[in-house]
Each structure stands twice: as C-alpha cells, then as structure tokens.
mmCIF file of C-alpha atoms and ligand atoms in Angstrom:
data_model
loop_
_atom_site.group_PDB
_atom_site.id
_atom_site.type_symbol
_atom_site.label_atom_id
_atom_site.label_comp_id
_atom_site.label_asym_id
_atom_site.label_seq_id
_atom_site.Cartn_x
_atom_site.Cartn_y
_atom_site.Cartn_z
ATOM 1 C CA MET O 284 117.819 -57.914 -102.803
ATOM 2 C CA MET O 285 116.375 -54.441 -103.252
ATOM 3 C CA ASN O 286 114.231 -53.300 -100.332
ATOM 4 C CA PHE O 287 110.988 -52.444 -102.091
ATOM 5 C CA GLN O 288 109.012 -51.339 -99.040
ATOM 6 C CA GLY O 289 108.689 -47.547 -99.051
ATOM 7 C CA SER O 290 110.780 -47.180 -102.235
ATOM 8 C CA HIS O 291 109.981 -44.993 -105.210
ATOM 9 C CA ILE O 292 109.960 -46.791 -108.580
ATOM 10 C CA LEU O 293 111.309 -44.115 -110.904
ATOM 11 C CA SER O 294 113.687 -45.830 -113.309
ATOM 12 C CA VAL O 295 114.516 -49.336 -114.454
ATOM 13 C CA SER O 296 118.115 -48.487 -113.506
ATOM 14 C CA GLN O 297 117.121 -49.171 -109.877
ATOM 15 C CA LEU O 298 116.452 -52.826 -110.675
ATOM 16 C CA ASP O 299 118.738 -55.830 -110.976
ATOM 17 C CA ARG O 300 117.774 -59.319 -112.168
ATOM 18 C CA GLU O 301 116.907 -60.465 -108.657
ATOM 19 C CA ALA O 302 114.559 -57.526 -108.088
ATOM 20 C CA ILE O 303 112.934 -58.034 -111.493
ATOM 21 C CA ALA O 304 112.474 -61.747 -110.812
ATOM 22 C CA ARG O 305 110.723 -60.906 -107.541
ATOM 23 C CA ILE O 306 108.391 -58.384 -109.240
ATOM 24 C CA LEU O 307 107.494 -60.870 -111.985
ATOM 25 C CA GLN O 308 106.973 -63.646 -109.420
ATOM 26 C CA VAL O 309 104.572 -61.495 -107.361
ATOM 27 C CA ALA O 310 102.846 -60.412 -110.596
ATOM 28 C CA GLY O 311 102.201 -64.091 -111.366
ATOM 29 C CA GLN O 312 100.627 -64.502 -107.905
ATOM 30 C CA MET O 313 98.143 -61.727 -108.782
ATOM 31 C CA ALA O 314 96.537 -63.676 -111.656
ATOM 32 C CA PRO O 315 93.760 -65.340 -109.552
ATOM 33 C CA TYR O 316 92.643 -61.903 -108.316
ATOM 34 C CA ALA O 317 92.771 -60.259 -111.766
ATOM 35 C CA LEU O 318 90.857 -63.240 -113.206
ATOM 36 C CA ARG O 319 88.238 -62.904 -110.418
ATOM 37 C CA GLU O 320 88.852 -66.428 -109.146
ATOM 38 C CA LYS O 321 89.290 -64.844 -105.698
ATOM 39 C CA ARG O 322 89.349 -61.370 -104.183
ATOM 40 C CA CYS O 323 92.159 -59.907 -102.123
ATOM 41 C CA HIS O 324 91.623 -56.989 -99.745
ATOM 42 C CA VAL O 325 95.141 -56.668 -98.384
ATOM 43 C CA LEU O 326 95.148 -52.911 -99.147
ATOM 44 C CA ASP O 327 91.707 -52.254 -97.624
ATOM 45 C CA GLY O 328 91.719 -48.609 -96.532
ATOM 46 C CA ALA O 329 94.859 -47.582 -98.419
ATOM 47 C CA ILE O 330 94.718 -44.666 -100.882
ATOM 48 C CA LEU O 331 96.398 -44.400 -104.293
ATOM 49 C CA ASN O 332 96.607 -40.968 -105.862
ATOM 50 C CA ASN O 333 96.843 -41.245 -109.634
ATOM 51 C CA LEU O 334 98.284 -37.998 -111.051
ATOM 52 C CA PHE O 335 98.204 -38.021 -114.835
ATOM 53 C CA PHE O 336 99.380 -34.820 -116.484
ATOM 54 C CA GLU O 337 99.555 -36.431 -119.936
ATOM 55 C CA PRO O 338 96.917 -38.520 -121.778
ATOM 56 C CA SER O 339 96.751 -42.192 -120.884
ATOM 57 C CA THR O 340 94.317 -45.071 -121.200
ATOM 58 C CA ARG O 341 96.142 -48.236 -120.117
ATOM 59 C CA THR O 342 98.593 -46.944 -117.542
ATOM 60 C CA ARG O 343 96.169 -44.754 -115.615
ATOM 61 C CA VAL O 344 93.242 -47.165 -115.631
ATOM 62 C CA SER O 345 95.337 -50.257 -114.915
ATOM 63 C CA PHE O 346 97.093 -48.546 -111.993
ATOM 64 C CA GLY O 347 93.638 -47.751 -110.610
ATOM 65 C CA ALA O 348 92.222 -51.207 -111.303
ATOM 66 C CA ALA O 349 95.308 -52.846 -109.780
ATOM 67 C CA PHE O 350 94.878 -50.872 -106.564
ATOM 68 C CA ASN O 351 91.141 -51.574 -106.431
ATOM 69 C CA LEU O 352 91.801 -55.293 -106.977
ATOM 70 C CA LEU O 353 93.891 -55.282 -103.796
ATOM 71 C CA GLY O 354 91.087 -53.545 -101.897
ATOM 72 C CA GLY O 355 92.381 -49.962 -101.957
ATOM 73 C CA PHE O 356 90.771 -46.625 -102.854
ATOM 74 C CA VAL O 357 91.842 -44.541 -105.856
ATOM 75 C CA ARG O 358 91.754 -40.739 -106.229
ATOM 76 C CA GLU O 359 92.650 -39.168 -109.557
ATOM 77 C CA THR O 360 93.862 -35.883 -110.998
ATOM 78 C CA VAL O 361 93.838 -35.837 -114.788
ATOM 79 C CA GLY O 362 95.370 -32.949 -116.764
ATOM 80 C CA GLU O 363 97.606 -30.190 -115.430
ATOM 81 C CA GLU O 364 94.799 -27.679 -116.041
ATOM 82 C CA ASN O 365 92.864 -29.405 -113.225
ATOM 83 C CA SER O 366 95.764 -29.099 -110.783
ATOM 84 C CA SER O 367 97.239 -26.075 -109.001
ATOM 85 C CA LEU O 368 100.438 -26.793 -110.940
ATOM 86 C CA SER O 369 98.693 -24.587 -113.522
ATOM 87 C CA LYS O 370 98.781 -21.728 -110.945
ATOM 88 C CA GLY O 371 102.553 -21.977 -110.592
ATOM 89 C CA GLU O 372 102.772 -24.427 -107.686
ATOM 90 C CA SER O 373 105.999 -26.428 -107.814
ATOM 91 C CA LEU O 374 106.209 -30.203 -108.167
ATOM 92 C CA PHE O 375 107.887 -30.313 -104.735
ATOM 93 C CA ASP O 376 105.018 -28.439 -103.020
ATOM 94 C CA THR O 377 102.410 -30.506 -104.845
ATOM 95 C CA ALA O 378 104.186 -33.674 -103.699
ATOM 96 C CA GLN O 379 104.325 -32.497 -100.081
ATOM 97 C CA VAL O 380 100.578 -31.909 -100.126
ATOM 98 C CA ILE O 381 99.357 -34.903 -102.164
ATOM 99 C CA SER O 382 101.563 -37.383 -100.307
ATOM 100 C CA GLY O 383 99.810 -36.229 -97.132
ATOM 101 C CA TYR O 384 96.571 -37.502 -98.654
ATOM 102 C CA SER O 385 97.961 -40.801 -99.967
ATOM 103 C CA ASP O 386 99.720 -44.076 -99.211
ATOM 104 C CA VAL O 387 101.232 -44.308 -102.697
ATOM 105 C CA ILE O 388 101.252 -42.119 -105.821
ATOM 106 C CA ALA O 389 101.412 -43.032 -109.521
ATOM 107 C CA MET O 390 102.339 -40.165 -111.810
ATOM 108 C CA ARG O 391 102.744 -39.363 -115.501
ATOM 109 C CA HIS O 392 104.154 -36.030 -116.663
ATOM 110 C CA PRO O 393 105.339 -34.721 -120.064
ATOM 111 C CA LYS O 394 108.700 -33.437 -118.766
ATOM 112 C CA MET O 395 111.696 -35.768 -118.544
ATOM 113 C CA HIS O 396 112.789 -36.457 -114.929
ATOM 114 C CA SER O 397 109.769 -34.573 -113.520
ATOM 115 C CA VAL O 398 108.497 -37.644 -111.644
ATOM 116 C CA ALA O 399 111.860 -37.964 -109.862
ATOM 117 C CA GLU O 400 111.683 -34.235 -109.013
ATOM 118 C CA PHE O 401 108.178 -34.770 -107.613
ATOM 119 C CA ALA O 402 109.330 -37.799 -105.603
ATOM 120 C CA GLU O 403 111.855 -35.641 -103.740
ATOM 121 C CA GLY O 404 108.916 -33.876 -102.113
ATOM 122 C CA SER O 405 106.838 -36.990 -101.453
ATOM 123 C CA THR O 406 106.605 -38.789 -98.134
ATOM 124 C CA VAL O 407 105.081 -41.899 -99.760
ATOM 125 C CA PRO O 408 106.292 -44.157 -102.617
ATOM 126 C CA VAL O 409 105.986 -42.625 -106.090
ATOM 127 C CA ILE O 410 105.729 -44.860 -109.173
ATOM 128 C CA ASN O 411 106.696 -43.402 -112.539
ATOM 129 C CA GLY O 412 103.925 -43.850 -115.106
ATOM 130 C CA GLY O 413 106.011 -42.174 -117.815
ATOM 131 C CA ASP O 414 108.095 -38.981 -117.748
ATOM 132 C CA GLY O 415 108.301 -37.388 -121.176
ATOM 133 C CA ALA O 416 110.610 -39.247 -123.569
ATOM 134 C CA ASN O 417 112.689 -40.529 -120.658
ATOM 135 C CA GLU O 418 111.309 -43.732 -119.105
ATOM 136 C CA HIS O 419 108.236 -45.871 -118.557
ATOM 137 C CA PRO O 420 109.479 -48.442 -116.039
ATOM 138 C CA THR O 421 106.185 -50.193 -115.305
ATOM 139 C CA GLN O 422 105.593 -50.674 -119.043
ATOM 140 C CA ALA O 423 109.052 -52.246 -119.391
ATOM 141 C CA LEU O 424 108.306 -54.610 -116.513
ATOM 142 C CA LEU O 425 104.991 -55.684 -118.006
ATOM 143 C CA ASP O 426 106.778 -56.105 -121.339
ATOM 144 C CA LEU O 427 109.314 -58.458 -119.715
ATOM 145 C CA PHE O 428 106.488 -60.359 -118.015
ATOM 146 C CA THR O 429 104.790 -60.680 -121.418
ATOM 147 C CA ILE O 430 107.953 -61.813 -123.227
ATOM 148 C CA GLN O 431 108.568 -64.394 -120.506
ATOM 149 C CA SER O 432 105.027 -65.800 -120.703
ATOM 150 C CA GLU O 433 104.807 -65.678 -124.530
ATOM 151 C CA MET O 434 108.201 -67.395 -124.945
ATOM 152 C CA ALA O 435 107.503 -70.138 -122.382
ATOM 153 C CA PRO O 436 105.653 -72.448 -124.852
ATOM 154 C CA TYR O 437 108.755 -72.372 -127.067
ATOM 155 C CA GLN O 438 111.120 -73.211 -124.156
ATOM 156 C CA LYS O 439 112.680 -69.770 -124.461
ATOM 157 C CA GLY O 440 113.089 -66.970 -121.940
ATOM 158 C CA LEU O 441 114.702 -63.580 -121.571
ATOM 159 C CA ASP O 442 118.215 -64.935 -122.155
ATOM 160 C CA ASN O 443 119.153 -65.759 -125.778
ATOM 161 C CA LEU O 444 116.236 -63.662 -127.067
ATOM 162 C CA HIS O 445 116.146 -61.967 -130.471
ATOM 163 C CA ILE O 446 113.891 -58.903 -130.314
ATOM 164 C CA THR O 447 113.202 -56.358 -133.050
ATOM 165 C CA LEU O 448 112.291 -52.856 -131.889
ATOM 166 C CA MET O 449 110.567 -50.860 -134.602
ATOM 167 C CA GLY O 450 109.236 -47.328 -135.124
ATOM 168 C CA ASP O 451 110.042 -44.126 -133.242
ATOM 169 C CA LEU O 452 112.957 -45.368 -131.156
ATOM 170 C CA LYS O 453 114.189 -41.836 -130.454
ATOM 171 C CA HIS O 454 111.142 -40.629 -128.530
ATOM 172 C CA GLY O 455 109.585 -43.926 -127.413
ATOM 173 C CA ARG O 456 110.196 -44.130 -123.663
ATOM 174 C CA THR O 457 108.934 -47.718 -123.556
ATOM 175 C CA VAL O 458 111.770 -48.959 -125.796
ATOM 176 C CA HIS O 459 114.307 -46.997 -123.754
ATOM 177 C CA SER O 460 113.235 -48.655 -120.511
ATOM 178 C CA LEU O 461 112.820 -52.098 -122.095
ATOM 179 C CA SER O 462 116.300 -51.948 -123.679
ATOM 180 C CA LYS O 463 117.875 -51.055 -120.335
ATOM 181 C CA LEU O 464 116.174 -54.041 -118.707
ATOM 182 C CA LEU O 465 117.222 -56.368 -121.549
ATOM 183 C CA SER O 466 120.831 -55.329 -120.945
ATOM 184 C CA LEU O 467 120.621 -57.345 -117.692
ATOM 185 C CA TYR O 468 120.021 -60.638 -119.538
ATOM 186 C CA ASN O 469 122.444 -62.821 -121.510
ATOM 187 C CA ASN O 470 123.096 -63.021 -125.231
ATOM 188 C CA VAL O 471 120.223 -60.818 -126.404
ATOM 189 C CA LYS O 472 120.145 -59.716 -130.038
ATOM 190 C CA VAL O 473 118.371 -56.395 -130.588
ATOM 191 C CA THR O 474 117.434 -55.292 -134.104
ATOM 192 C CA MET O 475 116.433 -51.620 -134.209
ATOM 193 C CA ILE O 476 114.371 -50.565 -137.213
ATOM 194 C CA SER O 477 113.582 -46.852 -137.456
ATOM 195 C CA PRO O 478 113.852 -43.908 -139.808
ATOM 196 C CA ASN O 479 117.431 -42.586 -139.566
ATOM 197 C CA ALA O 480 116.215 -39.438 -137.801
ATOM 198 C CA LEU O 481 114.396 -41.479 -135.142
ATOM 199 C CA GLN O 482 117.139 -43.899 -134.130
ATOM 200 C CA MET O 483 117.576 -45.158 -130.577
ATOM 201 C CA PRO O 484 119.533 -42.669 -128.402
ATOM 202 C CA ASP O 485 123.272 -43.431 -128.143
ATOM 203 C CA ASN O 486 123.166 -43.932 -124.373
ATOM 204 C CA VAL O 487 120.592 -46.729 -124.733
ATOM 205 C CA ILE O 488 122.613 -48.409 -127.509
ATOM 206 C CA SER O 489 125.735 -48.164 -125.314
ATOM 207 C CA THR O 490 123.946 -49.822 -122.404
ATOM 208 C CA LEU O 491 123.082 -52.783 -124.633
ATOM 209 C CA SER O 492 126.474 -52.999 -126.353
ATOM 210 C CA ASN O 493 128.339 -52.726 -123.020
ATOM 211 C CA ALA O 494 126.350 -55.809 -121.941
ATOM 212 C CA GLY O 495 127.840 -57.657 -124.933
ATOM 213 C CA HIS O 496 124.567 -57.805 -126.874
ATOM 214 C CA GLU O 497 124.461 -57.934 -130.670
ATOM 215 C CA ILE O 498 122.807 -54.816 -132.098
ATOM 216 C CA VAL O 499 121.626 -54.217 -135.653
ATOM 217 C CA VAL O 500 120.577 -50.649 -136.535
ATOM 218 C CA THR O 501 118.686 -50.359 -139.810
ATOM 219 C CA ASP O 502 115.931 -48.476 -141.643
ATOM 220 C CA LYS O 503 114.679 -51.565 -143.505
ATOM 221 C CA ILE O 504 112.036 -54.139 -142.588
ATOM 222 C CA GLU O 505 113.086 -56.627 -145.279
ATOM 223 C CA GLY O 506 115.289 -59.344 -143.820
ATOM 224 C CA ASN O 507 115.063 -57.978 -140.272
ATOM 225 C CA LEU O 508 111.886 -59.528 -138.870
ATOM 226 C CA ALA O 509 112.956 -63.172 -138.421
ATOM 227 C CA CYS O 510 113.099 -62.779 -134.642
ATOM 228 C CA ASP O 511 111.401 -64.089 -131.499
ATOM 229 C CA VAL O 512 109.569 -60.840 -130.718
ATOM 230 C CA ILE O 513 108.669 -57.770 -132.778
ATOM 231 C CA TYR O 514 108.067 -54.738 -130.568
ATOM 232 C CA GLN O 515 106.310 -52.141 -132.713
ATOM 233 C CA THR O 516 105.973 -48.542 -131.491
ATOM 234 C CA ARG O 517 104.009 -45.447 -132.397
ATOM 235 C CA ILE O 518 105.412 -42.262 -133.937
ATOM 236 C CA GLN O 519 105.273 -40.123 -130.794
ATOM 237 C CA GLN O 520 103.605 -37.076 -132.335
ATOM 238 C CA GLU O 521 103.470 -35.288 -128.972
ATOM 239 C CA ARG O 522 107.299 -35.147 -128.898
ATOM 240 C CA PHE O 523 107.589 -33.411 -132.314
ATOM 241 C CA ALA O 524 107.480 -29.647 -132.952
ATOM 242 C CA SER O 525 104.428 -30.102 -135.189
ATOM 243 C CA LYS O 526 102.049 -32.698 -136.621
ATOM 244 C CA ASP O 527 103.541 -32.014 -140.066
ATOM 245 C CA GLU O 528 106.967 -33.082 -138.803
ATOM 246 C CA ALA O 529 105.547 -36.285 -137.269
ATOM 247 C CA ASP O 530 103.705 -36.972 -140.553
ATOM 248 C CA LEU O 531 107.078 -37.257 -142.315
ATOM 249 C CA TYR O 532 107.691 -40.538 -140.479
ATOM 250 C CA ARG O 533 104.228 -42.042 -140.136
ATOM 251 C CA GLY O 534 103.503 -45.258 -142.002
ATOM 252 C CA HIS O 535 107.125 -46.173 -142.816
ATOM 253 C CA PHE O 536 107.017 -49.478 -140.954
ATOM 254 C CA SER O 537 103.408 -50.647 -141.065
ATOM 255 C CA LEU O 538 103.127 -54.332 -140.272
ATOM 256 C CA ASN O 539 100.351 -56.464 -141.740
ATOM 257 C CA LYS O 540 99.666 -60.172 -142.178
ATOM 258 C CA GLU O 541 101.290 -60.348 -145.610
ATOM 259 C CA ILE O 542 104.547 -58.788 -144.366
ATOM 260 C CA TYR O 543 104.407 -60.962 -141.237
ATOM 261 C CA GLN O 544 104.048 -64.143 -143.291
ATOM 262 C CA GLN O 545 106.786 -63.066 -145.699
ATOM 263 C CA TYR O 546 109.475 -62.012 -143.231
ATOM 264 C CA CYS O 547 108.764 -63.352 -139.719
ATOM 265 C CA LYS O 548 109.460 -66.745 -138.166
ATOM 266 C CA GLU O 549 106.561 -69.148 -137.660
ATOM 267 C CA HIS O 550 106.104 -68.148 -134.014
ATOM 268 C CA THR O 551 107.300 -64.522 -133.965
ATOM 269 C CA VAL O 552 105.335 -62.770 -131.209
ATOM 270 C CA ILE O 553 104.010 -59.284 -131.975
ATOM 271 C CA MET O 554 104.008 -56.751 -129.151
ATOM 272 C CA HIS O 555 103.209 -53.025 -128.968
ATOM 273 C CA PRO O 556 102.897 -50.906 -125.810
ATOM 274 C CA LEU O 557 99.719 -49.410 -127.353
ATOM 275 C CA PRO O 558 97.993 -47.275 -128.329
ATOM 276 C CA ARG O 559 98.599 -48.473 -131.889
ATOM 277 C CA ASP O 560 97.958 -45.720 -134.410
ATOM 278 C CA SER O 561 95.335 -47.307 -136.673
ATOM 279 C CA ARG O 562 94.746 -44.277 -138.905
ATOM 280 C CA PRO O 563 95.325 -45.210 -142.568
ATOM 281 C CA GLU O 564 98.400 -42.989 -142.844
ATOM 282 C CA ALA O 565 100.041 -44.885 -139.936
ATOM 283 C CA ASN O 566 98.434 -48.342 -139.636
ATOM 284 C CA GLU O 567 101.270 -49.555 -137.424
ATOM 285 C CA LEU O 568 99.733 -52.985 -136.827
ATOM 286 C CA ASP O 569 97.036 -53.793 -139.349
ATOM 287 C CA THR O 570 93.810 -55.227 -137.936
ATOM 288 C CA ASP O 571 94.334 -58.291 -140.185
ATOM 289 C CA LEU O 572 96.949 -59.322 -137.576
ATOM 290 C CA ASN O 573 94.153 -59.664 -134.982
ATOM 291 C CA GLU O 574 93.461 -63.206 -136.158
ATOM 292 C CA LEU O 575 97.012 -64.359 -135.375
ATOM 293 C CA ASP O 576 97.511 -66.140 -132.025
ATOM 294 C CA ASN O 577 100.953 -64.542 -131.822
ATOM 295 C CA LEU O 578 99.520 -61.035 -131.667
ATOM 296 C CA ALA O 579 100.141 -60.509 -127.937
ATOM 297 C CA ILE O 580 99.159 -56.835 -127.641
ATOM 298 C CA PHE O 581 95.981 -57.298 -125.620
ATOM 299 C CA ARG O 582 97.491 -59.964 -123.342
ATOM 300 C CA GLN O 583 100.373 -57.498 -122.876
ATOM 301 C CA ALA O 584 97.958 -54.744 -121.807
ATOM 302 C CA GLN O 585 96.223 -57.130 -119.349
ATOM 303 C CA ASN O 586 99.608 -58.028 -117.854
ATOM 304 C CA GLY O 587 99.922 -54.363 -116.857
ATOM 305 C CA VAL O 588 97.357 -54.955 -114.118
ATOM 306 C CA LEU O 589 99.361 -57.865 -112.665
ATOM 307 C CA VAL O 590 102.670 -56.014 -112.685
ATOM 308 C CA ARG O 591 101.182 -52.871 -111.161
ATOM 309 C CA MET O 592 99.449 -54.949 -108.454
ATOM 310 C CA ALA O 593 102.852 -56.491 -107.708
ATOM 311 C CA LEU O 594 104.523 -53.083 -107.430
ATOM 312 C CA PHE O 595 101.850 -51.849 -105.016
ATOM 313 C CA ALA O 596 102.155 -54.991 -102.898
ATOM 314 C CA LEU O 597 105.959 -54.720 -102.791
ATOM 315 C CA THR O 598 106.263 -50.976 -102.160
ATOM 316 C CA LEU O 599 103.572 -51.136 -99.451
ATOM 317 C CA GLY O 600 105.076 -54.251 -97.868
ATOM 318 C CA VAL O 601 102.135 -56.653 -98.200
ATOM 319 C CA ASP O 602 103.555 -59.066 -100.792
ATOM 320 C CA GLU O 603 103.845 -61.883 -98.189
ATOM 321 C CA LYS O 604 100.309 -61.334 -96.846
ATOM 322 C CA LEU O 605 98.142 -61.765 -99.948
ATOM 323 C CA THR O 606 96.628 -65.154 -99.110
ATOM 324 C CA GLN O 607 95.689 -64.048 -95.562
ATOM 325 C CA TYR O 608 93.354 -61.433 -97.055
ATOM 326 C CA GLU O 609 91.404 -63.470 -99.598
ATOM 327 C CA LYS O 610 87.608 -63.562 -100.077
ATOM 328 C CA PRO O 611 85.345 -65.339 -102.567
ATOM 329 C CA VAL O 612 83.976 -63.596 -105.661
ATOM 330 C CA THR O 613 80.217 -63.223 -105.387
ATOM 331 C CA TRP O 614 79.204 -61.845 -108.803
ATOM 332 C CA PHE O 615 78.941 -63.226 -112.349
ATOM 333 C CA THR O 616 82.257 -63.253 -114.185
ATOM 334 C CA ASN O 617 83.500 -64.863 -117.392
ATOM 335 C CA LYS O 618 87.122 -63.810 -116.987
ATOM 336 C CA GLN O 619 88.220 -67.305 -115.941
ATOM 337 C CA ALA O 620 86.790 -68.683 -119.217
ATOM 338 C CA ARG O 621 88.983 -66.245 -121.168
ATOM 339 C CA LYS O 622 92.166 -67.326 -119.347
HETATM 340 N N1 CP L 970 101.264 -48.082 -122.993
HETATM 341 C C1 CP L 970 100.812 -46.933 -122.470
HETATM 342 O O1 CP L 970 101.545 -46.246 -121.742
HETATM 343 O O2 CP L 970 99.538 -46.616 -122.815
HETATM 344 P P1 CP L 970 98.735 -45.348 -122.315
HETATM 345 O O3 CP L 970 99.458 -44.135 -122.865
HETATM 346 O O4 CP L 970 97.352 -45.503 -122.837
HETATM 347 O O5 CP L 970 98.790 -45.330 -120.811
#
C-alpha cells in the first residue's frame, strides 16, 4: 500500500487500485462532515496554502472548504500577478518559502509539469490541482468516486464499464487523468468522440489499449452514446493560440434531452468536470438535461469536497483519527435533507 503520509499527489500514475480504493473509502467516511451531520476538527491549527495561478471555481473553493471542514485554516494566492513569481522568482524558491508557512499546499498552474517542479522545492505535501494540459489527479479521483456511486444502483462498478469521453480530448487534462485511472480496472470500453484535430493523445490511448481495453475513436455522436457514462468536456479555449481557433470546434458535440433520448441507454449517467460552456455557440450540456435524474454533474462537483478531504487526511496522517475529533453541529442546516 502506498504510504500517503507526507507524500505529494502530483499524478494519477502514483496510484494503484489499492491506493485508489483507500482514497475512495476515506472519501466516503467524510460524507457526515460534508453534510453537516457532525463536525470534525482533526486538522485544527493546520494551514493549507491554496496557490491558484489559473482560473478555478470548483477546485480552489472545494480544496479550501475540504480543509475548513476538517478544522484547518486556508490561505490563498490567486493569479500569478499577485505572486512574486511575476518578479522572476522561481517555482523552487517560491516552494521553499511557502512550504515554510504551510502544512500542505494545493496548486494549479498553466504550465505542464510545473506543479511537480514546485514540489521539488517544497518541504510539505503538494497536491496538483491541474498543471496545464497535463493532469488533474484530484478531478480524476472524484470522477471515479462519482462513477462508483452513480453505478451502484445498477449493480455496476468500475470494472466492465462503458464510458464515452466527448469533446476536447486533446487538451482536456481531466480526461487524460481519468483514462489513466480507468486503465487500472478490468474490461473497460472507452468511446472517444472528438473533432479529428482534438483527439486523445497517443500516450493516453496506449495506456488504455495496453490494459486490454476496447477503444473506439470517432468524430460522430450517432450510434456512440449507448454507454453507462457520458463524460462531456469543454473546448479548452485557454490552450488554443486564439479564440478564433477554439471557435472552429465549439458546438460540435452539444448534448441535449432530445439527443440523449434518441441515442443513450435508459440509465446513461451524464458527467462533466465543469465548467460547462453554456453559451449558445457551445451549449455542451443543454439546461433541458437538468431535469434528468441521471445528470450527475452537480453531485460530481460535491464529491470533490469528499475526495479532497480524504487526500488531506491521508497526506497529513490523520485518516485513522477522524472519529476522535468529532463535535456536534450547532447551526441551522438543510444539507442532510438534500442527501
Ligand atoms: N473541474 C474543474 O477543475 O473546475 P474549476 O476549473 O472550476 O476548478
């Protein structure tokens, strides 16, 4: 079993099935705290530094909320222009300094492998919140947690899954990390729908095919959505040379209720790492899908809190101590009703 305590979480390549099972198990144990049934202050006094050098809503805020839910303090730097990186300071020097102020660091950066470079200078665990088009390991873990929980009512799991990945598979770091994790499971079929110019990178396809998985690469929706899970993604405009270039691909694979009912199975679950691009020219997941129970996108985003709580508990070595540090909730909450 991987020794989580003190470890950086930089890539899904660090994880095997046993390590993933442990993360997802601890994530499940976090539900009573996230639902405000109880409080847990096992990280009382600990400090998370959230360093986000690229825009983020879910990842940044859920890392912070996860740490707060375990009783810790959160400090944030948002935007490189607000950091001395903009004065020429290296990632290594920044890491040496910030890790002196922290117990753990979560970081997002636009450059591939930059979080690993930063971690070399850090004296505390660093968790990758997305490094350019490379990886987004915590998203992939919350995606697995979501697939597992959404498939459970149908007596299915991560083995024998048929998933369709759709959209910008070239630049979408979430589908890169998720595919690598799926390569660890058995008999997975992966349908990849994208414009030809935005196909999944060869190394990711090789990882899946070397695991013996069936792969279908196509640029057509018709006939390719009868799967267990559709994982829609956004055209990653920030990875293109210009907006005009990104516009060439926007709106090719919009999914709405009519297309869902025509091509999907009765219980096909719809996922998206979010943000979904809801502008008319993109409309990746039409709002008419909101009425479907199988639209899992907001449950998926909530699961990010559980998985990130689990990663903090594991890397800081408190995963066995949660119940010793519980307290009652004293304020009004309706989160339990929404469970
Ligand atoms: N899924 C995700 O990474 O969302 P944010 O960019 O809002 O963090």
